[in-house]
Coordinates of C-alpha atoms and ligand atoms in Angstrom, one line a residue:
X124 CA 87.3 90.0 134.5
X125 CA 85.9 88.3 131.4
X126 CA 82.4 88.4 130.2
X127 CA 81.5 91.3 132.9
X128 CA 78.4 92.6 130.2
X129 CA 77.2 89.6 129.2
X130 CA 73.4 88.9 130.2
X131 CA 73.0 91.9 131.7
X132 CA 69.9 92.8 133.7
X133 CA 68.8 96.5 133.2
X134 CA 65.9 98.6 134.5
X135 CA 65.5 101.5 131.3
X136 CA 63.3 104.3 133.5
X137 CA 61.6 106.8 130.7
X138 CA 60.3 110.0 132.6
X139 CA 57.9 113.1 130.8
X140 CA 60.6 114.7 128.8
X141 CA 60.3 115.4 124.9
X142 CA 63.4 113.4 124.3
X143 CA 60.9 110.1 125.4
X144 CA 60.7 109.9 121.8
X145 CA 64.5 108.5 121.3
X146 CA 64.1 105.9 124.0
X147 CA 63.1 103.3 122.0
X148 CA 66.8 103.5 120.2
X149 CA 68.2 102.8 123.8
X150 CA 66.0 99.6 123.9
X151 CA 67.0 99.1 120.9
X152 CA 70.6 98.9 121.3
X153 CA 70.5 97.4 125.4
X154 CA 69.1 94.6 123.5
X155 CA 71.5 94.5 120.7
X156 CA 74.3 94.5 123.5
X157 CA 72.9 91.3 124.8
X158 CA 70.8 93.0 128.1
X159 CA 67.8 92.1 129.1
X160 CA 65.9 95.1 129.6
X161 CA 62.6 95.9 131.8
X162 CA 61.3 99.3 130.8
X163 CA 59.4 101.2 133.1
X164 CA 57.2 104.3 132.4
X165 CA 56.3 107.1 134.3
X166 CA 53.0 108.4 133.7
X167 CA 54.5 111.5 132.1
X168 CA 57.0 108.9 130.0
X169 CA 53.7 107.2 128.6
X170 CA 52.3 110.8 127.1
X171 CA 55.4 110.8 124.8
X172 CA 56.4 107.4 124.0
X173 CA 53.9 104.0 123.8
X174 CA 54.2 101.3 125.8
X175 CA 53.4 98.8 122.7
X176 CA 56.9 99.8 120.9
X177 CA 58.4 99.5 124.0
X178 CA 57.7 96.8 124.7
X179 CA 57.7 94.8 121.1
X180 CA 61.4 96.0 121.2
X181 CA 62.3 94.9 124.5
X182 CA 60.0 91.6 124.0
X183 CA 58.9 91.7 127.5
X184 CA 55.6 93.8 129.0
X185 CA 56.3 97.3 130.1
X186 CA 55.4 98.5 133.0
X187 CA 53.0 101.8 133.3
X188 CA 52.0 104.0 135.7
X189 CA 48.5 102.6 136.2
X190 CA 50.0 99.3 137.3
X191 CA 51.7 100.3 139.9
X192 CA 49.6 99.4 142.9
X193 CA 47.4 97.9 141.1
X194 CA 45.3 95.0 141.6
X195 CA 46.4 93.2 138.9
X196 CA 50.2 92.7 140.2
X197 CA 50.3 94.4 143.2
X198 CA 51.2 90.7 144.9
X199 CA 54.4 90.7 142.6
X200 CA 55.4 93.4 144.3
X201 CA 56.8 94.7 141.2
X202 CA 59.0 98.4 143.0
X203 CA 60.7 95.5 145.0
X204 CA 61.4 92.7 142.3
X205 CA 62.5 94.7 139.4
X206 CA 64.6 97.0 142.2
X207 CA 66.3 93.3 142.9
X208 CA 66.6 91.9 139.0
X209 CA 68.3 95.1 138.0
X210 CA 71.9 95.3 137.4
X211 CA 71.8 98.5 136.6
X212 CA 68.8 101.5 136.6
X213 CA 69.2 103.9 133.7
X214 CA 66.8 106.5 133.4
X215 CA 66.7 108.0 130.2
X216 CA 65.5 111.0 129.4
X217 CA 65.4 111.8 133.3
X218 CA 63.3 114.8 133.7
X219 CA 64.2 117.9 136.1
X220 CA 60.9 116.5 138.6
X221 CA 62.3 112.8 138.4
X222 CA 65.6 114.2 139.8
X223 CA 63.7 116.6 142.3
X224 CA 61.5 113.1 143.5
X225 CA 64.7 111.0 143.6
X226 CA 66.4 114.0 145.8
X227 CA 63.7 113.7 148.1
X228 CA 63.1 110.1 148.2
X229 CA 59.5 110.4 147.1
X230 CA 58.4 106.8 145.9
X231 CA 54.8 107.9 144.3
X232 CA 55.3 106.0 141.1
X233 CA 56.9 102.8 140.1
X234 CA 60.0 104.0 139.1
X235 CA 60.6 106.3 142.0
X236 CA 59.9 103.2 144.2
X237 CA 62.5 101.1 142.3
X238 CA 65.0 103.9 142.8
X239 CA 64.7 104.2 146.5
X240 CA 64.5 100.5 147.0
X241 CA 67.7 98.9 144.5
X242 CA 71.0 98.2 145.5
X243 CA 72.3 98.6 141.6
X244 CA 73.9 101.1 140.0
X245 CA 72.0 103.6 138.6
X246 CA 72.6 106.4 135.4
X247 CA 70.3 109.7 135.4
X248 CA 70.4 110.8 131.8
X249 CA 68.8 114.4 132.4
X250 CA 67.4 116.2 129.5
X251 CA 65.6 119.6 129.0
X252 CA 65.8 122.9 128.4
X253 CA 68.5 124.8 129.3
X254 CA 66.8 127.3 131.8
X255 CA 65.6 123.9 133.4
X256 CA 69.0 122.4 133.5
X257 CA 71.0 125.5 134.6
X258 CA 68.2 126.5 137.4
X259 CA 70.1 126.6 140.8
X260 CA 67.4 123.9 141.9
X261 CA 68.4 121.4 138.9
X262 CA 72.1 122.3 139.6
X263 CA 71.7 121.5 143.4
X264 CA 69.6 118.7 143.0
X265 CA 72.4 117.2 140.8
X266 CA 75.4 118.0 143.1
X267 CA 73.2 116.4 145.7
X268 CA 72.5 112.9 143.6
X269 CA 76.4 113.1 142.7
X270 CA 77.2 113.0 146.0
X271 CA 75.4 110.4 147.2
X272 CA 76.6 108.2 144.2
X273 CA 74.2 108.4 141.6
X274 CA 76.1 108.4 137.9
X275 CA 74.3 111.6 135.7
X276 CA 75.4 111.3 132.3
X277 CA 76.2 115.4 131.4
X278 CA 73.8 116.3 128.7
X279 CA 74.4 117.1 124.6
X280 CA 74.5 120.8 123.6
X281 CA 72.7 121.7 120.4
X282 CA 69.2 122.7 119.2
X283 CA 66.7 121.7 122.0
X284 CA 62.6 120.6 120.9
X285 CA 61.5 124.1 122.5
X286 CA 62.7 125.7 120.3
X287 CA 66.0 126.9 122.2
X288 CA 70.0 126.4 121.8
X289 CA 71.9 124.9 124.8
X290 CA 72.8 122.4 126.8
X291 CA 69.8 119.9 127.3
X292 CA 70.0 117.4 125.1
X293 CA 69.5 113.6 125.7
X294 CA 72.4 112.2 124.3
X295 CA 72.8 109.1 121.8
X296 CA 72.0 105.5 122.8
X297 CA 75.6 104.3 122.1
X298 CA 76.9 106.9 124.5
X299 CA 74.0 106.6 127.1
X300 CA 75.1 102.7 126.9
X301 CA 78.9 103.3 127.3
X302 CA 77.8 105.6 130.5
X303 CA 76.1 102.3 131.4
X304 CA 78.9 100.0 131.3
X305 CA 81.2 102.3 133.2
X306 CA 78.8 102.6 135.9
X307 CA 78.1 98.4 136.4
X308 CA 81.9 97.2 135.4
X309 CA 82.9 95.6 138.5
X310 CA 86.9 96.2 138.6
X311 CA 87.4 100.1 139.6
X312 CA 91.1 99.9 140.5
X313 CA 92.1 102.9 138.2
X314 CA 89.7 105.1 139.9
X315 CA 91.8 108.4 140.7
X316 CA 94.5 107.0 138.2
X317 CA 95.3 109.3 135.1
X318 CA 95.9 107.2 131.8
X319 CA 97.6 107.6 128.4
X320 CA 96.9 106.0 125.4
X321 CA 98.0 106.3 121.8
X322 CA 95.6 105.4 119.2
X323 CA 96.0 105.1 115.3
X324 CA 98.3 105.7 112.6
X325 CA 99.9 108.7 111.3
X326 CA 100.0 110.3 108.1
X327 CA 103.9 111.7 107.4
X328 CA 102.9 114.1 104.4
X329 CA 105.1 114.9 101.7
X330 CA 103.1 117.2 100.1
X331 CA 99.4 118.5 101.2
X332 CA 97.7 115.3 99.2
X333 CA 100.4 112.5 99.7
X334 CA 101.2 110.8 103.1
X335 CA 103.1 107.6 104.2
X336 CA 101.1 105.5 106.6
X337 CA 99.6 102.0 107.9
X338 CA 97.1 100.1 107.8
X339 CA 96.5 100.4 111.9
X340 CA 92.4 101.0 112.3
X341 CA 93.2 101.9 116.1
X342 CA 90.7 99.9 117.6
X343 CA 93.3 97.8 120.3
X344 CA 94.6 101.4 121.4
X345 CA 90.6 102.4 121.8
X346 CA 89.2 99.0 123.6
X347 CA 92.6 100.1 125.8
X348 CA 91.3 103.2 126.8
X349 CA 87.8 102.0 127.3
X350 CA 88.6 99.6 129.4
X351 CA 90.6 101.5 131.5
X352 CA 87.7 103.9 131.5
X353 CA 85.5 101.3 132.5
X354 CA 87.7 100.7 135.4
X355 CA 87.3 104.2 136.7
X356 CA 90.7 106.0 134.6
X357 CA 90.5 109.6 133.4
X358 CA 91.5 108.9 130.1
X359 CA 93.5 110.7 127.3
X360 CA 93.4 109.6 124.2
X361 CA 96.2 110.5 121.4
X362 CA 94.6 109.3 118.3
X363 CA 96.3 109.6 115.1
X364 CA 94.1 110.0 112.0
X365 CA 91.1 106.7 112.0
X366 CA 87.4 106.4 110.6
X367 CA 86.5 105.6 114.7
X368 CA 83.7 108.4 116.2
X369 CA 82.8 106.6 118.9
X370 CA 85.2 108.4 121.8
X371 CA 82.4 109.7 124.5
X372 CA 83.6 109.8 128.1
X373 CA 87.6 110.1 126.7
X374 CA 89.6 113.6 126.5
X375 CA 90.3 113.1 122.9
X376 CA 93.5 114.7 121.8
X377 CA 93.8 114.7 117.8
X378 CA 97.1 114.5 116.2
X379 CA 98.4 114.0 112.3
X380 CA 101.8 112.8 112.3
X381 CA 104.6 111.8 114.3
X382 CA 105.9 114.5 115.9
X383 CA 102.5 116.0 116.5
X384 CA 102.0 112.6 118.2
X385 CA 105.2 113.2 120.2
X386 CA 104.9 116.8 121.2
X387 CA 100.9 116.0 122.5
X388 CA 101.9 112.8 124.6
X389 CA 105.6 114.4 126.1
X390 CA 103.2 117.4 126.9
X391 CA 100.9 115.4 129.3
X392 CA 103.1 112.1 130.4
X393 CA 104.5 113.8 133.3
X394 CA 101.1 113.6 135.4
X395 CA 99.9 110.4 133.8
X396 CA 100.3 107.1 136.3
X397 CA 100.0 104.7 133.4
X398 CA 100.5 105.1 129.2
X399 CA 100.1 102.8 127.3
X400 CA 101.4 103.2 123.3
X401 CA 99.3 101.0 121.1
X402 CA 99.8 103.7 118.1
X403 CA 101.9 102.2 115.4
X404 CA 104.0 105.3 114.5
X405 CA 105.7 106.3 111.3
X406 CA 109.4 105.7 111.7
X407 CA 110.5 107.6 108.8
X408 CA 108.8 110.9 107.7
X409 CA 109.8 113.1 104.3
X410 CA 112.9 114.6 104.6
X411 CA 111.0 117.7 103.2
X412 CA 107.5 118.7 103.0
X413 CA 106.5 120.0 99.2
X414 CA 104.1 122.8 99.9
X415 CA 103.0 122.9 96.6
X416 CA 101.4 119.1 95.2
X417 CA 104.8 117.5 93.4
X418 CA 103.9 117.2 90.1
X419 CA 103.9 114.0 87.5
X420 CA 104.8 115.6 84.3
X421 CA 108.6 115.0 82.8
X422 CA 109.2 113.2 85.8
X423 CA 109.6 108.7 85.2
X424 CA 111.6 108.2 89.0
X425 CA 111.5 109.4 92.3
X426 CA 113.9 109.6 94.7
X427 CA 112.1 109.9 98.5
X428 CA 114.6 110.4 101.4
X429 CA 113.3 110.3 104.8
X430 CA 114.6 110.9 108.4
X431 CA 113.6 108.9 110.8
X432 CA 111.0 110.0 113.7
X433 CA 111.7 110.0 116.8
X434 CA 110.8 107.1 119.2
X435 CA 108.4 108.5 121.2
X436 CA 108.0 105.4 123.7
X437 CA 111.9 105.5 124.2
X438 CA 111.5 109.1 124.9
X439 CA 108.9 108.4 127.7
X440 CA 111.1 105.4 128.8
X441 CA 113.8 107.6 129.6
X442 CA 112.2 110.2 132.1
X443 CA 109.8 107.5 133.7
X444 CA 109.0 108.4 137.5
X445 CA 108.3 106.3 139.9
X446 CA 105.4 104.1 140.0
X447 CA 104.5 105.3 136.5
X448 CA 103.8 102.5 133.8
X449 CA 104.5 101.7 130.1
X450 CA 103.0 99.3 128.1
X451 CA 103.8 99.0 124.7
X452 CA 103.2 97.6 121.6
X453 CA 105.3 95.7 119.1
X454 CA 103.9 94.8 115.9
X455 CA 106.4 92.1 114.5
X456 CA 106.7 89.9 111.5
X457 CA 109.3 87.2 112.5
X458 CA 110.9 86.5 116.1
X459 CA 108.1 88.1 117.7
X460 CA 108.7 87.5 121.2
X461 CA 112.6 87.9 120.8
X462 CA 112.1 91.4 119.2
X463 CA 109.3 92.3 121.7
X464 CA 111.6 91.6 124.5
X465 CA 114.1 93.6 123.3
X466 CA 112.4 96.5 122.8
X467 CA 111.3 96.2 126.8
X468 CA 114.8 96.9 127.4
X469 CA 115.8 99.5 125.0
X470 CA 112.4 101.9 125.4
X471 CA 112.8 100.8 129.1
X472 CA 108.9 100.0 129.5
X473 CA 107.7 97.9 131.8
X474 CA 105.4 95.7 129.5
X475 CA 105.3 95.0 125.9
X476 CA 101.9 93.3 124.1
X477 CA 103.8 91.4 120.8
X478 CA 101.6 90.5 118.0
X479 CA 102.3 88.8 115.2
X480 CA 101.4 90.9 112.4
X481 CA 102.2 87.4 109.9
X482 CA 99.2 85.8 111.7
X483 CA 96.2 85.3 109.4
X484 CA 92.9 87.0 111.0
X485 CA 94.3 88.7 113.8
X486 CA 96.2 92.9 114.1
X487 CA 95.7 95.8 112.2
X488 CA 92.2 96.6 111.0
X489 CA 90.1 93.9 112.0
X490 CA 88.2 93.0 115.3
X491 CA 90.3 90.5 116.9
X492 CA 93.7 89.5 117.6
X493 CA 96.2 87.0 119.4
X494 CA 98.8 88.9 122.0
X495 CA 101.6 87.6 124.2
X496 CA 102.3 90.1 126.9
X497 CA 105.5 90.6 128.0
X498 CA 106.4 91.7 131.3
X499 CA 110.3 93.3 132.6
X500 CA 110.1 91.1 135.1
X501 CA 110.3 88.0 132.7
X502 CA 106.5 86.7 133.0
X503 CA 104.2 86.8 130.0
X504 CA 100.7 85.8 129.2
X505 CA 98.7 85.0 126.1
X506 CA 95.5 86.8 124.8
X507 CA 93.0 85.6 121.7
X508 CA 89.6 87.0 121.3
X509 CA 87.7 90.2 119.9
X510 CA 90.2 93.7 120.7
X511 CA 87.9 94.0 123.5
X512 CA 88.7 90.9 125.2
X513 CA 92.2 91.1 125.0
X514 CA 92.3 94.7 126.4
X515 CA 90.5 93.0 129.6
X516 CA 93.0 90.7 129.7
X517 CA 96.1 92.8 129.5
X518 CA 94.8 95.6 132.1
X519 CA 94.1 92.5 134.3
X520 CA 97.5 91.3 134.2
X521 CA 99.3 94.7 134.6
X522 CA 96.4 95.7 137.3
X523 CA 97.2 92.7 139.5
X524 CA 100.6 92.7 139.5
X525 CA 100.5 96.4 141.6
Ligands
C5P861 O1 107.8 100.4 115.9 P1 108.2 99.6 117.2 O2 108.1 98.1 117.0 O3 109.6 100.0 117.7 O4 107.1 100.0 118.2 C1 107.2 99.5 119.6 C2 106.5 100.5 120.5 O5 107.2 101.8 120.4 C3 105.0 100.7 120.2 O6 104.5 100.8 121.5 C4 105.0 102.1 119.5 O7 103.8 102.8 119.7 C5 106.2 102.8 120.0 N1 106.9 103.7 119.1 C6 106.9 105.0 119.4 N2 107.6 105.9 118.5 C7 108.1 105.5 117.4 C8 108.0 104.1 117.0 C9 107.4 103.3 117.9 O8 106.5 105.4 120.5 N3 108.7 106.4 116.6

């Protein structure tokens, strides 16, 4: 399922709301993503946002109210056409009456024309106040969208433009576009499924300043859990200590060190159908923790002695249920695929990704890498590209051999 968000086609709908004024970000970044992007204004959009930085930043007209109907392109048929070139319809900020018209069908203005006519997926991104939001019309005009398939993107909480504190607020472009992606990627085999991932390092302190760690950035363990978000997953997320902030749409589950790594997955494997442990784990932590900060002074050596951790993917190994998958990971600096395989058998998992730490370019902390997965059942396949790409490639492997 490679390349499913290239050159993708996208409808950006920008409806009367105050937060109009952050919806030249999201054309910012559709762009950056490599979308095309049509922007269409409802008349109420156009009294908080121009048309002329729309559509510098798009690079392509955009469409206004007055020019629906109008004599100028009425013989494009413009509700119909766009409705067909869209991939995907976000609408973004998506006001309480946009949801009411799009509940009722009513097909007035453009955009509520290209709504009731495409066959695409589409994002409502609601934002206003909070009475707005929580009035039992909002609320049922919501369930009612839901259920007929619509995607609505939950609102931010936090200080609101009139003035109030609540839930209402449009949320960022990078999460807006995240939304996006979930709703247009093609593959939803994990929909229903409940997924596990381990993210990260972890820090085994010996006193409150010092810690052992790695280098691991936990980006493979993320662009696992996205994509298995993408493909429809509820997903946990176990991340050990990283700069990364970008975790919208994931239950994020924040851990320090081993064991607090061990406690928070053993706690939540039983109902989890797949987990996958791309965290590379401490093996050895202090034998004892120094709660004051050991000092330098009269001191020229150091003895450390450390205990290992436990193994938390042997642990998971060992009350597997039925139907549930492992995946691990095996960062290795010589006789990669012989040590990967081996540790198939002695965690018991049911696939192992083996990369080759030695390589130059590829592993911990940059964007790319080079995997061979490894599969109980003797098969394997090879993966090279950004983290991204090989995460595709693994769940595709896994996903098609069910
Ligand atoms: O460190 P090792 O090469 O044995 O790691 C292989 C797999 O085991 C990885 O998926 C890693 O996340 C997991 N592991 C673990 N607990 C440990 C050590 C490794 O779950 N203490």
């Amino acid at each position: 399922m490679l390349n499913w968000k290239s050159d993708r086609k996208i409808v950006l709908g920008i409806t009367g709301g105050i937060a109009a004024y952050k919806s030249p970000e999201i054309v910012r970044a559709l762009v950056k993503a490599g979308c095309e992007v049509e922007v269409v204004l409802t008349e109420g959009g156009e009294r908080f946002v121009s048309p002329m930085v729309l559509s510098t930043l798009a690079g392509r007209r955009a469409w206004r109210g007055c020019e629906f109907l109008s004599d100028d392109y009425g013989w494009r048929i413009p509700h119909i056409s766009l409705a067909d070139w869209a991939d995907a319809v976000v609408v973004a900020p998506c006001t309480a009456e946009t949801l009411a018209n799009t509940v009722q069908g009513r097909g007035k203005e453009l955009l509520g024309s290209i709504l009731l006519a495409t066959g695409a997926p589409v994002l409502l991104c609601p934002a206003m106040n909070v009475n707005m939001l929580n009035n039992a019309a909002t609320v049922h005009n919501l369930d009612i969208l839901r259920s007929r398939g619509y995607h609505v993107l939950d609102p931010d909480s936090g200080d609101l433009a009139c003035g109030y504190e609540g839930k209402g607020r449009l949320p960022a472009p990078n999460v807006i576009l995240e939304e996006m992606w979930r709703a247009i990627c093609p593959d939803k085999s994990l929909e229903g499924k409940n997924v596990l991932v381990t993210a990260g390092p972890t820090h085994e302190y010996l006193d409150p300043v010092r810690f052992i760690s790695n280098p691991s950035s936990g980006k493979m363990g993320l662009a696992m859990a996205r994509a298995a978000w993408y493909r429809g997953a509820r997903v946990t997320l176990v991340l050990g200590p990283t700069g990364i902030s970008d975790l919208s749409g994931l239950e994020v589950v924040r851990v320090v060190s081993a064991l607090e790594m061990r406690d928070a997955v053993m706690s939540r494997s039983a109902e989890m159908d797949y987990v996958v442990k791309a965290a590379a784990v401490g093996d050895f932590r202090p034998a004892e923790f120094s709660s004051d900060k050991i000092k330098r002074r009269g001191v020229d050596t150091m003895k450390l002695e450390l205990v290992q951790n436990p193994d938390i993917a042997a642990a998971l190994g060992e009350r597997k249920r039925d139907g549930q998958v492992l995946i691990g990971f095996a960062a290795e600096s010589s006789d990669v695929l012989a040590n990967a395989a081996d540790k198939i058998r002695s965690k018991r998992l049911d696939y192992i990704v083996a990369n080759d730490i030695a390589a130059p370019g590829f592993g911990f902390g940059v964007d790319t890498n080079s995997v061979c997965l490894l599969g109980a059942d003797g098969g394997s396949a090879s993966f090279s590209g950004t983290k991204e790409e090989v995460a595709e490639g693994i769940w595709d492997t896994v996903l098609s051999g069910r």
